[in-house]
Short mmCIF file of C-alpha atoms in Angstrom, two decimals:
data_model
loop_
_atom_site.label_atom_id
_atom_site.label_comp_id
_atom_site.label_asym_id
_atom_site.label_seq_id
_atom_site.Cartn_x
_atom_site.Cartn_y
_atom_site.Cartn_z
CA MET I 1 106.53 64.50 104.04
CA THR I 2 108.95 65.57 101.32
CA ASP I 3 112.56 66.15 102.41
CA ALA I 4 113.32 69.86 102.76
CA THR I 5 116.32 69.55 100.45
CA GLU I 6 113.92 68.91 97.57
CA TRP I 7 112.27 72.32 97.89
CA PRO I 8 113.28 74.87 95.25
CA MET I 9 115.60 77.66 96.35
CA PRO I 10 115.80 81.22 94.92
CA ASP I 11 118.68 80.25 92.60
CA THR I 12 116.42 77.62 91.02
CA TYR I 13 114.79 80.35 88.97
CA PRO I 14 116.55 81.63 85.83
CA ASP I 15 118.65 84.78 85.93
CA PRO I 16 116.16 87.36 84.60
CA GLU I 17 118.94 89.50 83.12
CA ALA I 18 120.31 86.60 81.06
CA ALA I 19 117.10 84.85 79.95
CA ASP I 20 115.89 86.09 76.54
CA HIS I 21 112.26 85.18 77.25
CA VAL I 22 112.14 87.30 80.42
CA THR I 23 111.35 91.02 80.32
CA TYR I 24 113.26 92.29 83.35
CA ASN I 25 112.22 95.43 85.23
CA PRO I 26 110.19 97.08 82.44
CA SER I 27 109.01 100.63 83.01
CA LEU I 28 105.64 101.37 84.55
CA GLU I 29 104.52 102.61 81.16
CA ALA I 30 105.51 99.29 79.59
CA LEU I 31 103.68 97.30 82.26
CA ARG I 32 100.55 99.31 81.53
CA GLU I 33 100.96 98.72 77.82
CA PHE I 34 101.20 94.93 78.36
CA SER I 35 97.68 95.00 79.81
CA ALA I 36 96.22 97.56 77.41
CA PRO I 37 93.54 95.17 76.05
CA LEU I 38 92.20 94.74 79.61
CA GLU I 39 92.24 98.42 80.56
CA THR I 40 89.39 100.87 80.87
CA THR I 41 90.86 104.35 81.01
CA THR I 42 89.15 106.47 83.64
CA GLU I 43 88.05 110.08 83.39
CA TYR I 44 91.22 110.89 85.35
CA GLY I 45 93.51 109.17 82.85
CA SER I 46 94.30 106.30 85.19
CA PRO I 47 93.98 102.62 84.26
CA ALA I 48 91.15 100.50 85.69
CA TYR I 49 91.02 96.71 85.57
CA THR I 50 88.61 93.99 86.61
CA SER I 51 90.02 90.76 87.99
CA GLU I 52 88.39 87.35 88.12
CA TYR I 53 89.33 86.90 91.77
CA ARG I 54 88.49 89.88 93.94
CA SER I 55 89.85 88.92 97.34
CA ARG I 56 92.59 86.82 98.85
CA SER I 57 92.11 83.05 98.80
CA ALA I 58 92.96 82.61 102.48
CA ASP I 59 91.42 79.13 102.73
CA ARG I 60 93.65 77.95 99.88
CA THR I 61 96.88 79.34 101.32
CA ALA I 62 99.35 77.21 103.31
CA ASN I 63 102.91 77.62 104.54
CA ALA I 64 105.57 75.04 105.41
CA VAL I 65 105.88 76.23 109.04
CA ASP I 66 102.25 75.82 110.11
CA ASP I 67 101.14 73.15 107.63
CA SER I 68 102.47 69.70 106.69
CA PHE I 69 103.75 69.80 103.13
CA ASP I 70 104.10 66.78 100.86
CA GLY I 71 104.73 66.02 97.21
CA ALA I 72 101.55 67.80 96.10
CA ASP I 73 102.79 71.00 97.70
CA LEU I 74 106.21 70.55 96.15
CA SER I 75 104.52 70.28 92.74
CA VAL I 76 103.11 73.79 93.19
CA PHE I 77 106.61 75.24 93.45
CA GLU I 78 107.86 73.04 90.63
CA ALA I 79 105.05 74.36 88.41
CA GLY I 80 106.26 77.89 89.09
CA VAL I 81 109.90 77.07 88.37
CA ASP I 82 109.02 75.17 85.19
CA TRP I 83 106.85 77.98 83.87
CA VAL I 84 109.40 80.72 84.54
CA SER I 85 112.17 78.60 83.00
CA ASP I 86 110.29 77.69 79.81
CA PRO I 87 111.73 79.78 76.94
CA ASP I 88 108.39 79.61 75.11
CA ASN I 89 106.68 81.71 77.78
CA ASP I 90 106.55 85.51 77.87
CA VAL I 91 107.71 86.23 81.40
CA VAL I 92 107.78 89.56 83.21
CA CYS I 93 110.09 89.93 86.19
CA VAL I 94 110.00 92.97 88.46
CA ASP I 95 112.28 93.70 91.41
CA ARG I 96 111.28 96.04 94.22
CA VAL I 97 112.32 96.68 97.82
CA VAL I 98 110.11 96.26 100.86
CA GLY I 99 111.26 98.46 103.74
CA ARG I 100 114.09 100.98 104.10
CA HIS I 101 115.38 100.31 107.61
CA PRO I 102 118.73 98.46 107.55
CA ASP I 103 117.28 95.80 109.87
CA ALA I 104 114.04 95.44 107.90
CA SER I 105 114.71 95.83 104.19
CA HIS I 106 114.42 93.08 101.58
CA VAL I 107 114.69 92.77 97.81
CA CYS I 108 111.51 91.27 96.34
CA ARG I 109 111.20 89.60 92.94
CA LEU I 110 107.86 88.96 91.20
CA TYR I 111 107.48 86.69 88.14
CA LEU I 112 104.24 86.57 86.18
CA PRO I 113 102.91 86.25 82.62
CA LYS I 114 103.37 89.32 80.45
CA GLU I 115 99.64 89.59 79.75
CA TYR I 116 99.10 90.10 83.49
CA GLY I 117 101.36 93.11 83.58
CA ARG I 118 98.56 94.97 85.40
CA ILE I 119 99.35 92.99 88.57
CA ALA I 120 103.00 94.00 88.38
CA LEU I 121 102.01 97.59 87.58
CA ALA I 122 99.90 97.94 90.72
CA TRP I 123 102.40 96.09 92.92
CA ALA I 124 105.38 98.03 91.59
CA LYS I 125 103.70 101.32 92.51
CA LEU I 126 103.40 100.20 96.12
CA LEU I 127 107.11 99.58 96.63
CA GLU I 128 110.35 101.32 95.70
CA PRO I 129 112.81 100.24 92.97
CA SER I 130 115.67 97.97 93.91
CA ASP I 131 119.28 99.06 93.57
CA GLY I 132 120.18 95.56 92.50
CA GLY I 133 121.28 92.41 94.23
CA GLU I 134 119.84 88.96 94.62
CA PRO I 135 116.26 88.71 95.88
CA ASP I 136 115.45 87.84 99.47
CA PHE I 137 111.87 86.97 98.54
CA VAL I 138 110.56 85.48 95.27
CA THR I 139 106.92 85.14 94.21
CA VAL I 140 105.63 83.47 91.05
CA GLN I 141 102.00 84.29 90.23
CA LEU I 142 100.36 82.30 87.43
CA PRO I 143 96.66 83.19 87.18
CA ASP I 144 95.86 80.63 84.47
CA ALA I 145 97.73 77.67 85.97
CA ARG I 146 94.81 76.21 87.92
CA GLU I 147 91.02 76.38 87.80
CA GLU I 148 90.97 77.01 91.56
CA PRO I 149 93.60 79.02 93.47
CA VAL I 150 96.45 77.30 95.28
CA ILE I 151 98.96 79.42 97.22
CA ARG I 152 101.97 77.83 98.88
CA VAL I 153 104.70 79.51 100.93
CA LEU I 154 108.20 78.39 101.94
CA PRO I 155 108.88 80.97 104.66
CA ASP I 156 112.50 80.09 105.39
CA ALA I 157 113.45 80.15 101.72
CA GLY I 158 111.40 83.29 101.08
CA LEU I 159 109.40 81.69 98.27
CA THR I 160 105.72 81.94 97.36
CA THR I 161 103.88 80.44 94.42
CA VAL I 162 100.38 81.62 93.52
CA LEU I 163 98.50 79.44 91.06
CA GLY I 164 95.03 80.23 89.76
CA SER I 165 94.43 83.73 91.15
CA ASP I 166 94.75 87.06 89.35
CA TYR I 167 94.15 89.19 92.46
CA THR I 168 96.84 91.82 93.03
CA GLY I 169 96.52 91.41 96.79
CA GLU I 170 98.07 87.93 96.55
CA ALA I 171 101.30 89.41 95.18
CA LYS I 172 101.31 92.24 97.70
CA LYS I 173 100.73 90.07 100.77
CA SER I 174 103.14 87.37 99.63
CA PHE I 175 106.01 89.75 100.31
CA LEU I 176 104.56 91.53 103.34
CA ARG I 177 103.91 88.17 105.04
CA LEU I 178 107.63 87.38 104.84
CA PHE I 179 108.64 90.93 105.80
CA MET I 180 106.71 90.49 109.05
CA LEU I 181 108.19 87.05 109.69
CA ARG I 182 111.77 88.29 109.27
CA ALA I 183 111.06 91.09 111.80
CA LYS I 184 109.90 88.50 114.34
CA GLN I 185 112.95 86.35 113.70
CA ARG I 186 115.10 89.36 114.62
CA GLY I 187 113.41 89.94 117.96
CA GLY I 188 110.76 92.40 116.80
CA LEU I 189 107.22 91.84 115.60
CA GLY I 190 105.53 92.36 112.25
CA LEU I 191 102.23 94.19 112.55
CA HIS I 192 99.26 94.58 110.22
CA ALA I 193 99.14 98.26 111.15
CA GLY I 194 99.23 101.81 109.88
CA SER I 195 101.57 104.38 111.43
CA LYS I 196 101.43 108.16 111.71
CA ARG I 197 103.23 111.05 113.39
CA VAL I 198 101.21 113.77 115.12
CA THR I 199 102.99 117.09 115.70
CA LEU I 200 101.54 119.21 118.49
CA ASP I 201 102.23 122.68 119.86
CA ASP I 202 99.72 123.06 122.68
CA GLY I 203 101.53 125.30 125.13
CA ASP I 204 104.11 122.79 126.31
CA GLY I 205 106.35 123.28 123.33
CA ARG I 206 106.50 121.41 120.05
CA ARG I 207 106.35 117.65 120.44
CA GLU I 208 105.74 114.60 118.29
CA VAL I 209 103.51 111.63 119.05
CA GLY I 210 103.99 108.35 117.18
CA GLN I 211 100.84 106.27 116.70
CA LEU I 212 100.04 102.79 115.37
CA PHE I 213 96.63 101.53 114.23
CA LEU I 214 95.90 97.81 114.12
CA GLY I 215 92.81 96.70 112.26
CA LEU I 216 91.56 94.35 109.59
CA SER I 217 91.30 95.65 106.03
CA GLY I 218 88.14 97.69 105.60
CA THR I 219 87.63 98.68 109.26
CA GLY I 220 88.97 102.24 108.99
CA LYS I 221 92.72 101.70 109.35
CA SER I 222 93.63 103.70 106.24
CA THR I 223 91.12 106.44 107.09
CA LEU I 224 92.45 106.93 110.61
CA THR I 225 96.09 106.59 109.61
CA SER I 226 95.81 109.29 106.95
CA HIS I 227 93.38 111.62 108.75
CA GLY I 228 94.81 115.05 109.58
CA LEU I 229 92.77 115.41 112.82
CA ARG I 230 91.73 118.89 111.66
CA LEU I 231 95.01 120.32 112.97
CA ASP I 232 96.31 123.65 111.68
CA ASP I 233 99.91 124.71 111.15
CA PRO I 234 102.25 124.59 113.07
CA GLU I 235 100.49 121.43 114.22
CA GLY I 236 99.83 118.60 111.81
CA VAL I 237 99.79 114.92 110.95
CA GLU I 238 101.98 112.82 108.69
CA MET I 239 100.96 109.39 107.46
CA ILE I 240 104.02 107.15 107.69
CA GLN I 241 102.63 103.72 106.68
CA ASP I 242 99.21 102.43 105.79
CA ASP I 243 99.25 98.66 105.99
CA VAL I 244 102.22 96.72 107.41
CA CYS I 245 104.98 97.72 109.82
CA ALA I 246 107.60 96.04 111.99
CA LEU I 247 108.02 97.02 115.63
CA LEU I 248 111.73 96.59 116.31
CA PRO I 249 113.28 95.98 119.76
CA SER I 250 114.76 99.50 119.60
CA GLY I 251 111.27 101.02 119.50
CA THR I 252 111.56 102.05 115.86
CA VAL I 253 108.60 101.08 113.69
CA ALA I 254 110.02 100.07 110.31
CA GLY I 255 107.76 100.69 107.34
CA SER I 256 107.30 98.35 104.40
CA GLU I 257 105.74 100.14 101.41
CA GLY I 258 107.56 103.24 100.27
CA GLY I 259 105.73 103.83 97.02
CA GLY I 260 102.00 103.77 97.62
CA LEU I 261 98.89 102.54 99.41
CA TYR I 262 96.37 99.84 98.50
CA ILE I 263 93.11 101.39 99.67
CA LYS I 264 89.49 100.27 99.64
CA THR I 265 87.27 102.55 97.56
CA ILE I 266 83.71 101.52 98.43
CA GLY I 267 82.39 104.42 100.49
CA LEU I 268 85.30 106.68 99.55
CA GLU I 269 83.91 110.21 99.76
CA ALA I 270 85.60 113.52 99.06
CA ASP I 271 84.00 115.17 102.10
CA GLU I 272 84.92 112.48 104.63
CA GLN I 273 88.26 111.36 103.17
CA PRO I 274 89.50 114.23 101.01
CA GLN I 275 93.13 113.13 100.86
CA LEU I 276 92.45 109.52 99.94
CA HIS I 277 89.77 110.57 97.47
CA GLY I 278 92.14 113.04 95.86
CA ALA I 279 94.83 110.39 95.51
CA ALA I 280 92.38 107.85 94.06
CA THR I 281 91.25 110.37 91.43
CA ASP I 282 94.81 111.24 90.40
CA GLY I 283 96.10 109.97 87.08
CA SER I 284 98.84 108.00 88.84
CA ALA I 285 96.37 105.67 90.58
CA VAL I 286 95.56 102.13 89.46
CA LEU I 287 91.96 101.06 90.02
CA GLU I 288 91.02 97.44 90.58
CA ASN I 289 87.42 96.19 90.51
CA VAL I 290 86.09 99.75 90.80
CA ALA I 291 82.89 100.51 88.87
CA VAL I 292 83.99 102.39 85.74
CA ASP I 293 81.72 103.07 82.76
CA ASP I 294 82.89 102.61 79.18
CA ASP I 295 83.33 106.39 78.90
CA GLY I 296 85.63 106.39 81.94
CA THR I 297 83.18 107.69 84.55
CA VAL I 298 84.14 106.35 87.98
CA HIS I 299 81.58 105.32 90.62
CA PHE I 300 83.38 104.64 93.90
CA ASP I 301 80.11 104.04 95.73
CA GLU I 302 78.87 101.28 93.41
CA PRO I 303 79.86 97.65 94.19
CA ARG I 304 79.52 96.61 90.56
CA HIS I 305 82.44 94.19 90.89
CA GLY I 306 82.03 93.36 94.57
CA ARG I 307 82.72 95.32 97.73
CA ASN I 308 86.49 94.83 97.74
CA ALA I 309 87.10 97.50 95.11
CA ARG I 310 90.63 98.90 95.44
CA ALA I 311 92.94 101.63 94.29
CA VAL I 312 96.71 101.77 94.38
CA VAL I 313 97.52 105.39 95.15
CA ARG I 314 100.93 107.03 95.18
CA ARG I 315 102.38 108.51 98.34
CA GLU I 316 103.64 111.62 96.56
CA VAL I 317 100.09 112.75 95.74
CA LEU I 318 98.82 112.16 99.28
CA ALA I 319 99.24 115.44 101.12
CA SER I 320 99.52 113.82 104.54
CA ALA I 321 102.17 111.29 103.50
CA SER I 322 105.60 111.75 105.05
CA ASP I 323 108.84 111.36 103.15
CA ASP I 324 109.71 108.83 105.85
CA VAL I 325 108.44 105.26 106.00
CA ASP I 326 109.98 104.55 109.41
CA LEU I 327 108.60 105.91 112.69
CA PRO I 328 111.56 106.52 115.05
CA ASP I 329 109.48 105.96 118.20
CA VAL I 330 105.96 104.76 118.93
CA ASP I 331 104.03 106.29 121.81
CA GLN I 332 100.49 104.99 121.32
CA VAL I 333 98.89 101.87 119.83
CA PHE I 334 95.22 101.68 118.88
CA PHE I 335 93.26 98.48 118.24
CA ILE I 336 90.32 99.11 115.92
CA THR I 337 87.22 97.09 116.75
CA ARG I 338 83.58 97.00 115.71
CA ASN I 339 82.32 95.21 118.82
CA PRO I 340 79.07 96.93 119.96
CA LEU I 341 79.76 95.99 123.60
CA MET I 342 82.89 98.15 123.58
CA PRO I 343 83.00 101.91 124.33
CA PRO I 344 84.33 104.41 121.76
CA ILE I 345 87.73 104.11 123.48
CA ALA I 346 89.27 102.33 126.46
CA ARG I 347 92.79 102.55 127.85
CA LEU I 348 94.62 99.25 128.35
CA ASP I 349 97.54 98.09 130.47
CA SER I 350 100.16 95.85 128.84
CA GLU I 351 98.39 92.60 129.72
CA GLN I 352 95.02 93.92 128.53
CA ALA I 353 96.70 95.18 125.36
CA ALA I 354 97.99 91.68 124.73
CA VAL I 355 94.42 90.44 125.20
CA ALA I 356 93.21 92.95 122.61
CA PHE I 357 96.03 91.82 120.31
CA MET I 358 95.07 88.16 120.68
CA LEU I 359 91.33 88.78 120.34
CA GLY I 360 91.66 90.91 117.21
CA GLU I 361 87.93 91.55 117.37
CA SER I 362 86.40 93.07 114.28
CA VAL I 363 83.97 92.28 111.50
CA GLU I 364 84.71 90.27 108.40
CA THR I 365 85.22 92.43 105.33
CA SER I 366 85.14 91.84 101.61
CA ALA I 367 88.93 91.86 101.59
CA GLY I 368 88.98 88.61 103.57
CA ASP I 369 85.92 86.44 102.98
CA PRO I 370 83.23 88.25 100.95
CA SER I 371 80.69 85.55 101.76
CA ARG I 372 80.97 86.44 105.49
CA ALA I 373 81.23 90.22 105.17
CA GLY I 374 79.70 91.92 108.20
CA GLU I 375 80.03 88.93 110.54
CA ALA I 376 81.82 89.33 113.88
CA ILE I 377 85.23 87.64 113.75
CA ARG I 378 88.47 87.35 115.72
CA VAL I 379 91.89 87.41 114.06
CA VAL I 380 95.04 87.43 116.20
CA GLY I 381 96.74 90.81 115.84
CA THR I 382 94.07 91.64 113.23
CA ASN I 383 96.74 90.01 111.08
CA PRO I 384 95.75 87.09 108.81
CA PHE I 385 99.38 86.67 107.70
CA ILE I 386 101.08 85.36 110.85
CA VAL I 387 103.57 82.55 110.30
CA GLY I 388 104.30 80.48 113.41
CA SER I 389 102.81 80.39 116.90
CA GLU I 390 100.08 82.97 117.42
CA GLY I 391 100.33 82.69 121.19
CA ALA I 392 104.03 83.50 121.01
CA GLU I 393 103.13 86.61 119.00
CA GLY I 394 100.87 87.79 121.83
CA ASN I 395 103.64 87.25 124.37
CA ARG I 396 106.12 89.12 122.18
CA PHE I 397 103.71 92.02 121.73
CA ARG I 398 103.14 92.30 125.49
CA ASP I 399 106.86 92.22 126.21
CA LEU I 400 107.76 94.81 123.58
CA ILE I 401 105.15 97.40 124.56
CA ALA I 402 105.91 96.94 128.27
CA GLU I 403 109.64 97.40 127.71
CA LEU I 404 109.09 100.40 125.44
CA ASP I 405 106.41 101.91 127.74
CA VAL I 406 103.86 102.28 124.94
CA GLU I 407 100.30 103.45 125.70
CA CYS I 408 97.63 101.14 124.30
CA TYR I 409 93.94 101.73 123.54
CA VAL I 410 91.03 99.95 121.89
CA ILE I 411 88.74 102.15 119.78
CA ASN I 412 85.32 101.26 118.46
CA THR I 413 84.67 102.63 114.94
CA GLY I 414 81.27 100.95 114.63
CA VAL I 415 78.30 101.39 116.94
CA VAL I 416 77.98 101.34 120.74
CA GLY I 417 75.12 99.22 122.01
CA THR I 418 72.85 96.51 120.66
CA ASP I 419 69.35 97.67 121.61
CA ASP I 420 69.70 101.42 121.24
CA PRO I 421 72.90 101.60 119.19
CA LEU I 422 74.72 104.89 118.65
CA ASP I 423 77.10 105.29 115.75
CA VAL I 424 80.68 106.32 116.46
CA GLY I 425 81.27 108.62 113.50
CA VAL I 426 84.51 109.91 112.01
CA GLU I 427 84.14 113.22 113.82
CA GLU I 428 83.80 111.52 117.21
CA THR I 429 86.76 109.24 116.51
CA VAL I 430 88.89 112.18 115.38
CA ALA I 431 88.06 114.09 118.58
CA ILE I 432 89.05 111.05 120.62
CA LEU I 433 92.33 110.56 118.78
CA GLU I 434 93.23 114.23 119.16
CA GLY I 435 92.40 114.06 122.87
CA VAL I 436 94.60 111.00 123.35
CA ALA I 437 97.48 112.64 121.49
CA ARG I 438 97.20 115.83 123.56
CA GLY I 439 96.64 113.97 126.83
CA SER I 440 93.48 116.03 127.39
CA ILE I 441 91.13 113.11 128.17
CA GLU I 442 90.08 112.38 131.75
CA TRP I 443 89.86 108.69 132.68
CA GLU I 444 88.36 106.42 135.32
CA THR I 445 87.93 102.70 135.84
CA ASP I 446 84.47 101.45 134.91
CA PRO I 447 83.73 98.36 137.04
CA ALA I 448 80.84 97.36 134.77
CA LEU I 449 83.18 97.09 131.79
CA GLY I 450 86.35 96.18 133.67
CA LEU I 451 88.15 98.83 131.64
CA THR I 452 89.54 102.34 131.99
CA VAL I 453 87.25 104.65 130.02
CA PRO I 454 86.99 108.42 129.49
CA THR I 455 84.84 110.63 131.67
CA ASP I 456 85.54 113.71 129.55
CA VAL I 457 86.66 114.09 125.94
CA PRO I 458 86.86 117.62 124.51
CA GLY I 459 84.38 117.97 121.67
CA ILE I 460 82.05 115.02 122.30
CA ASP I 461 79.45 113.89 124.81
CA VAL I 462 80.98 110.67 126.14
CA ASP I 463 78.02 110.03 128.45
CA ALA I 464 75.89 109.35 125.37
CA TYR I 465 78.12 106.34 124.61
CA ASP I 466 77.65 104.56 127.95
CA VAL I 467 77.57 100.90 126.96
CA PRO I 468 75.33 99.50 129.74
CA ASP I 469 72.69 102.11 128.93
CA ARG I 470 72.45 100.82 125.36
CA VAL I 471 72.37 97.06 126.01
CA ASP I 472 69.41 95.27 127.54
CA ASP I 473 70.56 92.98 130.37
CA PHE I 474 74.11 94.24 129.97
CA GLU I 475 75.51 92.08 132.78
CA SER I 476 74.45 88.88 131.03
CA ALA I 477 75.73 90.13 127.69
CA ARG I 478 79.10 91.08 129.16
CA ALA I 479 79.42 87.78 131.03
CA ALA I 480 78.69 85.85 127.86
CA LEU I 481 81.22 87.92 125.92
CA ARG I 482 83.94 87.36 128.51
CA GLU I 483 83.23 83.62 128.51
CA GLU I 484 83.54 83.58 124.71
CA ARG I 485 86.79 85.51 124.90
CA LEU I 486 88.28 83.18 127.51
CA ALA I 487 87.33 80.12 125.47
CA TYR I 488 88.96 81.68 122.42
CA LEU I 489 92.15 82.65 124.24
CA ASP I 490 92.42 79.21 125.80
CA ARG I 491 93.07 77.79 122.32
CA PHE I 492 96.58 79.23 122.28
CA ASP I 493 98.88 76.88 124.17
CA ASP I 494 101.87 79.23 124.06
CA LEU I 495 100.01 82.24 125.48
CA ASP I 496 101.18 83.33 128.93
CA GLU I 497 98.70 82.67 131.73
CA ALA I 498 98.96 86.30 132.87
CA ILE I 499 97.50 87.43 129.56
CA LEU I 500 94.65 84.96 129.80
CA ASP I 501 93.90 86.22 133.31
CA ALA I 502 93.66 89.81 132.03
CA ALA I 503 90.71 89.07 129.72
CA TYR I 504 88.02 91.71 130.07
#
């Protein structure tokens, strides 16, 4: 293994303000101009691009904490340093800030070839401009450097090098991965989660409810985080963050992206998701791998370039978006699942919540592994970007929510049942979320499920979603599921035994 002193540090890269071959912090207009030959201008006046790689290359990503690095890995970083330092190359360098909270804010620096200005354009719209200072995190992305992608991360140094991929998500997640790690190193926990604030005035006076939604990309996290719950003034909903947050020991949930959201567009409909659709059809959006005709006509429902079509949308055009990116207090956490043996919602104690965190049950989406889209999967914390012990993350999550007295729930946004399945639609989920926020749901323990489930939810017939009624030989199915879950949880050596015992 290569000695750690041989790894490049942030000061290895040239000063972008002094290097003549580096275009430092160009305007958004300039970044768009750099990629003009690759742009299709949409009917809304926004730029649309098609990338060669259309999802993250997770199986080609490694970090120096969880993986053994050697000289071959060192060469990846050296390739990035050499390319950025070569005066014959046209280099673009963009600085942005991830997070606003004083305990969770970092300057990020992205280097990439000028002709790939579209990547910097989309990424720059997600974050806020830097006021200056040396970067905490540095990423070099060189799409043409390798025939196959190679992504290497030095977490402690804050460095990432992406070779061979032109997918914008690699740049975005390179910084958010480290943002979450730094939160954990400070006693908190980074979460792949959206956050929102619900303001209610239901006879007990005006009050605010802070909510978090944990889910894999493409499972409804953005939809639920931005949904207004059909509330009318003086009640309402504000979307705080869409993708990544940090739960701090104080109970504050620090946001990461202050500029925009990176949303999936397949299935984006004006009727079901009016705010997200409106933002995606604004001229300020950047479309990536969305079906766009030569005349600019946009087809959000057509997977012409795969099912991981995306749009970077600006917060200022999203009506539900708050001016804040930090949630002062969190009251409720929701785990989004698509497991058909789960009810539309169940209430969890702190140990069960840690089980839900560790299981991270969902379905694979085109954002992760397109070849497995639709398959049932488990991802700890529904977070593919954890650096370090996953079992320790589960323990930390349990301890934080117990100390902060946070309510936790698992919600099923797919179907209930396997033999006579019933879809849990947006309207049903919205009714459930409103009921949880208001505290108007009645609960009881269901011995068949081993969970606390609702007996009454205003606005929906919860009896229709009884899981045992919709699964042939439910007892065998549930026993098999619990055995699978226990076998999965047993893989994590650092996980507290009390969490393992709480498996449902």
